[in-house]
C-alpha positions in Angstrom: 54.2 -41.9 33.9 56.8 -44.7 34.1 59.2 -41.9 32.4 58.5 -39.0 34.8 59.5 -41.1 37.5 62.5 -42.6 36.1 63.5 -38.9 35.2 62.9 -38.2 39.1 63.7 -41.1 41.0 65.7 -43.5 38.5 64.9 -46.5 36.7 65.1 -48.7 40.0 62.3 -47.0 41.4 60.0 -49.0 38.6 58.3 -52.1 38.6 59.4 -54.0 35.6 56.9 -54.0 33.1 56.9 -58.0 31.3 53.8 -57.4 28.9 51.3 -54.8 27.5 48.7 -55.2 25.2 45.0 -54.3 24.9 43.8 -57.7 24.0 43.3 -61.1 26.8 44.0 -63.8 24.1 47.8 -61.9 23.4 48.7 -62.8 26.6 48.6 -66.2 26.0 50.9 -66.4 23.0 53.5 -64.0 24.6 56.7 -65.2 25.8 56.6 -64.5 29.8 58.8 -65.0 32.4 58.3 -67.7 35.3 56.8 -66.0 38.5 54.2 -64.2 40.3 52.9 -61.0 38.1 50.1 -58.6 38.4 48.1 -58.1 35.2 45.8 -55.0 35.7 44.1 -52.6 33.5 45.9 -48.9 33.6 42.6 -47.1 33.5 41.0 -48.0 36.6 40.8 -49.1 40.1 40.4 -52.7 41.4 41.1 -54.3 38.2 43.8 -56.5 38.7 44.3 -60.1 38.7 47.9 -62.2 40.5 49.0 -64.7 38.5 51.7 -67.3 38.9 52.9 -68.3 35.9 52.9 -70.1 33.7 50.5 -72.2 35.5 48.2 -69.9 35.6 47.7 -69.0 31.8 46.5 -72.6 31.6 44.4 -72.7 34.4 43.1 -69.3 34.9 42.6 -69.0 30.6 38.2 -69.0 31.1 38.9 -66.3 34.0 41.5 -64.0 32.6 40.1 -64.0 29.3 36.7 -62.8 30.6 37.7 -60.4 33.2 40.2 -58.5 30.4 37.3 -58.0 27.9 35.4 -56.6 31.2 37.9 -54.1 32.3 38.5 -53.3 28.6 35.2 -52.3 28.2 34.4 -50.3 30.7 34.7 -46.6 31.1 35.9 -46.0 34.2 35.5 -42.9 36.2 33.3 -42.0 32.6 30.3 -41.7 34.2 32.1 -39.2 37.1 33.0 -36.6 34.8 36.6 -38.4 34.1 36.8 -38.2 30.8 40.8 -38.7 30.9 
């Protein structure tokens, strides 16, 4: 997606994109920048989480962690017929 609208609308129409991975416990050891971030799963709604780091990665470790491995294991829209 982030290259069909950069293809349309040019690269400052994107959010900058500071991490992706599929696992809570990479976060941690990645090299972030200082600020207020959203981490959210791609594959659903409502599953999202503000962050101000890198306070947060300390404090927040118990709640990220656990709310990741949810979203990560859930099928969304699966049980809706959206197999995508």
């Amino acid at each position: 997606m982030r290259d069909y609208v950069r293809k349309r609308l040019g690269e400052s129409a994107l959010i900058p994109v500071v991490w992706i991975g599929d696992r809570a416990d990479d976060l941690f050891a990645a090299n972030l920048p200082v600020g207020r971030f959203v981490l959210k799963a791609n594959h659903g709604a409502g599953m999202n989480l503000f962050l101000d780091l890198p306070q947060d990665l300390a404090t927040r470790r118990d709640e990220i962690r656990s709310k990741a491995r949810g979203w990560l294991g859930t099928r969304f829209g699966y049980n809706w017929g959206e197999w995508q």
